[in-house]
Amino acid sequence: MEDLLKVGVITTTHGVRGEVKVFPTTDSADRFLELSHVLLDTGRELKDLEIENVKFFKNLAILKFKGIDNINDIEMYKGKDLWIPREEGQELAEDEYYIADLLGLSVILEDGSHFGTLKDVLETGANDVYVVTTDEGKEVLLPAIKECILDIDLEKNQMTVHLMKGLI
């Protein structure tokens, strides 16, 4: 699914008219106001759903899809992911990356030696944290700050890092 970007996860239904609460996996729930449709991963196929209405409640988006008018039509999709084609993704600023593009990057130390592989990205309030599995199989958490992450080169599939004192 490298040509798709995950924008949310259906958490539960909302009311009886087919609306769902969606936890956004994008930087802002407002992103759903700009979308006309999403792709629902049913587990067997990607189902194209047209967005009829968007509301917000706390940190969730409440979506109503065209043609889904009762709770029974949507309830089975709790926990399922919502995707969009990559070309419909938002423009990224310099030094911004889609998480999907970062996963699997080789992590190289500033001296050129191989350190490990980026396995996950944790989104925290202050800055993201990169979860790296070292060549020895240990897990190291690296803050996504300029003092630690020196360079990301998606074409070379690698990230160069400086291990700040106290990280390992």
mmCIF file of C-alpha atoms in Angstrom:
data_model
loop_
_atom_site.group_PDB
_atom_site.id
_atom_site.type_symbol
_atom_site.label_atom_id
_atom_site.label_comp_id
_atom_site.label_asym_id
_atom_site.label_seq_id
_atom_site.Cartn_x
_atom_site.Cartn_y
_atom_site.Cartn_z
ATOM 1 C CA MET A 1 0.000 0.000 0.000
ATOM 2 C CA GLU A 2 2.908 2.351 -0.619
ATOM 3 C CA ASP A 3 0.772 4.313 -3.079
ATOM 4 C CA LEU A 4 -1.781 4.962 -0.304
ATOM 5 C CA LEU A 5 -1.660 7.046 2.870
ATOM 6 C CA LYS A 6 -3.593 6.139 6.014
ATOM 7 C CA VAL A 7 -5.721 9.074 7.189
ATOM 8 C CA GLY A 8 -7.694 7.461 10.003
ATOM 9 C CA VAL A 9 -9.141 4.483 11.814
ATOM 10 C CA ILE A 10 -12.849 3.908 12.456
ATOM 11 C CA THR A 11 -13.187 3.658 16.231
ATOM 12 C CA THR A 12 -16.918 3.182 16.665
ATOM 13 C CA THR A 13 -20.315 4.119 15.307
ATOM 14 C CA HIS A 14 -22.020 7.423 16.129
ATOM 15 C CA GLY A 15 -25.787 7.295 16.433
ATOM 16 C CA VAL A 16 -27.985 5.043 14.325
ATOM 17 C CA ARG A 17 -27.826 6.840 10.939
ATOM 18 C CA GLY A 18 -24.566 5.325 9.717
ATOM 19 C CA GLU A 19 -22.078 7.888 11.054
ATOM 20 C CA VAL A 20 -18.713 6.760 12.427
ATOM 21 C CA LYS A 21 -16.135 8.241 14.764
ATOM 22 C CA VAL A 22 -12.703 8.270 13.165
ATOM 23 C CA PHE A 23 -9.379 8.679 14.929
ATOM 24 C CA PRO A 24 -7.254 10.743 12.509
ATOM 25 C CA THR A 25 -3.753 9.469 11.726
ATOM 26 C CA THR A 26 -2.907 12.763 10.041
ATOM 27 C CA ASP A 27 -1.580 15.912 11.687
ATOM 28 C CA SER A 28 -5.062 17.441 11.892
ATOM 29 C CA ALA A 29 -8.628 16.141 11.923
ATOM 30 C CA ASP A 30 -9.507 19.164 9.742
ATOM 31 C CA ARG A 31 -7.927 17.203 6.889
ATOM 32 C CA PHE A 32 -11.251 15.392 6.440
ATOM 33 C CA LEU A 33 -12.926 18.662 5.398
ATOM 34 C CA GLU A 34 -10.756 18.655 2.250
ATOM 35 C CA LEU A 35 -11.509 15.043 1.263
ATOM 36 C CA SER A 36 -14.377 13.985 -0.973
ATOM 37 C CA HIS A 37 -13.834 10.262 -0.543
ATOM 38 C CA VAL A 38 -11.714 7.688 1.305
ATOM 39 C CA LEU A 39 -10.820 4.057 0.760
ATOM 40 C CA LEU A 40 -12.017 1.671 3.478
ATOM 41 C CA ASP A 41 -9.801 -1.374 4.031
ATOM 42 C CA THR A 42 -12.404 -4.065 4.712
ATOM 43 C CA GLY A 43 -9.749 -6.742 5.127
ATOM 44 C CA ARG A 44 -10.600 -8.252 1.747
ATOM 45 C CA GLU A 45 -10.817 -5.194 -0.491
ATOM 46 C CA LEU A 46 -10.578 -1.425 -0.605
ATOM 47 C CA LYS A 47 -14.062 0.046 -0.699
ATOM 48 C CA ASP A 48 -14.394 3.593 -2.102
ATOM 49 C CA LEU A 49 -16.637 5.665 0.180
ATOM 50 C CA GLU A 50 -17.850 9.161 -0.663
ATOM 51 C CA ILE A 51 -17.824 11.516 2.315
ATOM 52 C CA GLU A 52 -21.231 13.180 2.701
ATOM 53 C CA ASN A 53 -20.650 15.103 5.940
ATOM 54 C CA VAL A 54 -17.879 15.827 8.459
ATOM 55 C CA LYS A 55 -18.270 16.925 12.086
ATOM 56 C CA PHE A 56 -15.820 16.954 14.971
ATOM 57 C CA PHE A 57 -15.959 15.743 18.553
ATOM 58 C CA LYS A 58 -12.912 16.210 20.787
ATOM 59 C CA ASN A 59 -9.966 14.693 18.861
ATOM 60 C CA LEU A 60 -12.182 12.635 16.527
ATOM 61 C CA ALA A 61 -13.794 13.264 13.167
ATOM 62 C CA ILE A 62 -17.376 12.096 12.732
ATOM 63 C CA LEU A 63 -17.948 11.014 9.144
ATOM 64 C CA LYS A 64 -21.136 10.248 7.260
ATOM 65 C CA PHE A 65 -20.706 8.319 4.027
ATOM 66 C CA LYS A 66 -23.086 8.580 1.069
ATOM 67 C CA GLY A 67 -25.319 5.515 0.774
ATOM 68 C CA ILE A 68 -24.648 4.285 4.315
ATOM 69 C CA ASP A 69 -27.723 5.338 6.241
ATOM 70 C CA ASN A 70 -27.976 3.033 9.236
ATOM 71 C CA ILE A 71 -25.758 1.603 11.929
ATOM 72 C CA ASN A 72 -26.009 -1.950 10.545
ATOM 73 C CA ASP A 73 -24.318 -0.950 7.266
ATOM 74 C CA ILE A 74 -21.179 0.385 8.965
ATOM 75 C CA GLU A 75 -20.874 -1.345 12.367
ATOM 76 C CA MET A 76 -18.838 -4.250 10.953
ATOM 77 C CA TYR A 77 -16.045 -1.830 9.978
ATOM 78 C CA LYS A 78 -15.058 -0.795 13.520
ATOM 79 C CA GLY A 79 -11.267 -0.828 13.799
ATOM 80 C CA LYS A 80 -10.762 -0.643 10.028
ATOM 81 C CA ASP A 81 -8.361 1.800 8.373
ATOM 82 C CA LEU A 82 -9.245 4.651 6.016
ATOM 83 C CA TRP A 83 -6.801 5.484 3.203
ATOM 84 C CA ILE A 84 -6.373 8.016 0.415
ATOM 85 C CA PRO A 85 -4.277 7.829 -2.760
ATOM 86 C CA ARG A 86 -0.793 9.271 -2.183
ATOM 87 C CA GLU A 87 -1.339 11.930 -4.851
ATOM 88 C CA GLU A 88 -4.162 13.358 -2.706
ATOM 89 C CA GLY A 89 -1.817 13.734 0.268
ATOM 90 C CA GLN A 90 -0.957 17.149 1.598
ATOM 91 C CA GLU A 91 2.098 19.037 0.392
ATOM 92 C CA LEU A 92 4.934 18.557 2.851
ATOM 93 C CA ALA A 93 7.268 21.305 3.961
ATOM 94 C CA GLU A 94 11.024 20.885 3.833
ATOM 95 C CA ASP A 95 12.192 18.325 6.414
ATOM 96 C CA GLU A 96 8.688 16.818 6.687
ATOM 97 C CA TYR A 97 8.068 13.192 5.725
ATOM 98 C CA TYR A 98 5.230 10.714 5.605
ATOM 99 C CA ILE A 99 5.730 8.087 8.299
ATOM 100 C CA ALA A 100 5.193 5.347 5.715
ATOM 101 C CA ASP A 101 8.257 6.624 3.822
ATOM 102 C CA LEU A 102 10.449 6.506 6.932
ATOM 103 C CA LEU A 103 9.685 2.975 8.067
ATOM 104 C CA GLY A 104 12.449 0.554 7.087
ATOM 105 C CA LEU A 105 15.147 3.195 6.582
ATOM 106 C CA SER A 106 18.709 2.105 7.353
ATOM 107 C CA VAL A 107 20.019 4.089 10.303
ATOM 108 C CA ILE A 108 23.633 5.162 9.872
ATOM 109 C CA LEU A 109 25.845 6.755 12.517
ATOM 110 C CA GLU A 110 27.658 9.980 11.662
ATOM 111 C CA ASP A 111 30.930 8.011 11.307
ATOM 112 C CA GLY A 112 29.321 6.008 8.464
ATOM 113 C CA SER A 113 28.799 2.750 10.385
ATOM 114 C CA HIS A 114 25.467 0.954 10.188
ATOM 115 C CA PHE A 115 23.460 1.212 13.429
ATOM 116 C CA GLY A 116 20.072 -0.372 12.709
ATOM 117 C CA THR A 117 16.676 -0.024 11.034
ATOM 118 C CA LEU A 118 13.827 2.409 11.701
ATOM 119 C CA LYS A 119 10.882 0.262 12.771
ATOM 120 C CA ASP A 120 8.286 2.722 14.084
ATOM 121 C CA VAL A 121 7.521 6.390 14.693
ATOM 122 C CA LEU A 122 5.880 7.456 17.951
ATOM 123 C CA GLU A 123 3.998 10.725 17.736
ATOM 124 C CA THR A 124 4.359 12.653 20.981
ATOM 125 C CA GLY A 125 3.379 16.195 21.903
ATOM 126 C CA ALA A 126 6.801 17.823 21.616
ATOM 127 C CA ASN A 127 8.458 15.877 18.808
ATOM 128 C CA ASP A 128 8.238 12.486 17.160
ATOM 129 C CA VAL A 129 10.354 9.646 18.478
ATOM 130 C CA TYR A 130 11.974 7.160 16.098
ATOM 131 C CA VAL A 131 12.059 3.532 17.220
ATOM 132 C CA VAL A 132 15.239 1.910 15.885
ATOM 133 C CA THR A 133 16.088 -1.775 16.087
ATOM 134 C CA THR A 134 19.879 -1.987 16.296
ATOM 135 C CA ASP A 135 21.977 -4.556 14.468
ATOM 136 C CA GLU A 136 22.272 -6.352 17.837
ATOM 137 C CA GLY A 137 18.471 -6.578 18.094
ATOM 138 C CA LYS A 138 18.014 -3.932 20.797
ATOM 139 C CA GLU A 139 15.425 -1.176 20.627
ATOM 140 C CA VAL A 140 16.622 2.435 20.830
ATOM 141 C CA LEU A 141 14.396 5.521 20.942
ATOM 142 C CA LEU A 142 15.740 8.554 19.094
ATOM 143 C CA PRO A 143 14.091 11.972 19.347
ATOM 144 C CA ALA A 144 13.278 13.459 15.941
ATOM 145 C CA ILE A 145 15.233 16.664 16.565
ATOM 146 C CA LYS A 146 17.961 18.300 14.480
ATOM 147 C CA GLU A 147 20.625 17.609 17.116
ATOM 148 C CA CYS A 148 20.008 13.863 16.759
ATOM 149 C CA ILE A 149 18.676 13.328 13.199
ATOM 150 C CA LEU A 150 21.342 14.764 10.911
ATOM 151 C CA ASP A 151 20.007 13.732 7.508
ATOM 152 C CA ILE A 152 17.195 11.755 5.895
ATOM 153 C CA ASP A 153 17.783 10.588 2.333
ATOM 154 C CA LEU A 154 14.773 8.720 0.985
ATOM 155 C CA GLU A 155 16.503 8.019 -2.339
ATOM 156 C CA LYS A 156 19.345 6.200 -0.549
ATOM 157 C CA ASN A 157 16.847 4.705 1.924
ATOM 158 C CA GLN A 158 18.892 5.887 4.901
ATOM 159 C CA MET A 159 18.911 8.192 7.882
ATOM 160 C CA THR A 160 22.104 9.576 9.431
ATOM 161 C CA VAL A 161 22.012 10.122 13.182
ATOM 162 C CA HIS A 162 24.112 11.498 16.011
ATOM 163 C CA LEU A 163 23.751 9.469 19.207
ATOM 164 C CA MET A 164 23.405 12.083 21.875
ATOM 165 C CA LYS A 165 24.831 11.338 25.304
ATOM 166 C CA GLY A 166 22.482 9.224 27.393
ATOM 167 C CA LEU A 167 20.412 7.746 24.521
ATOM 168 C CA ILE A 168 21.949 4.274 24.795
#
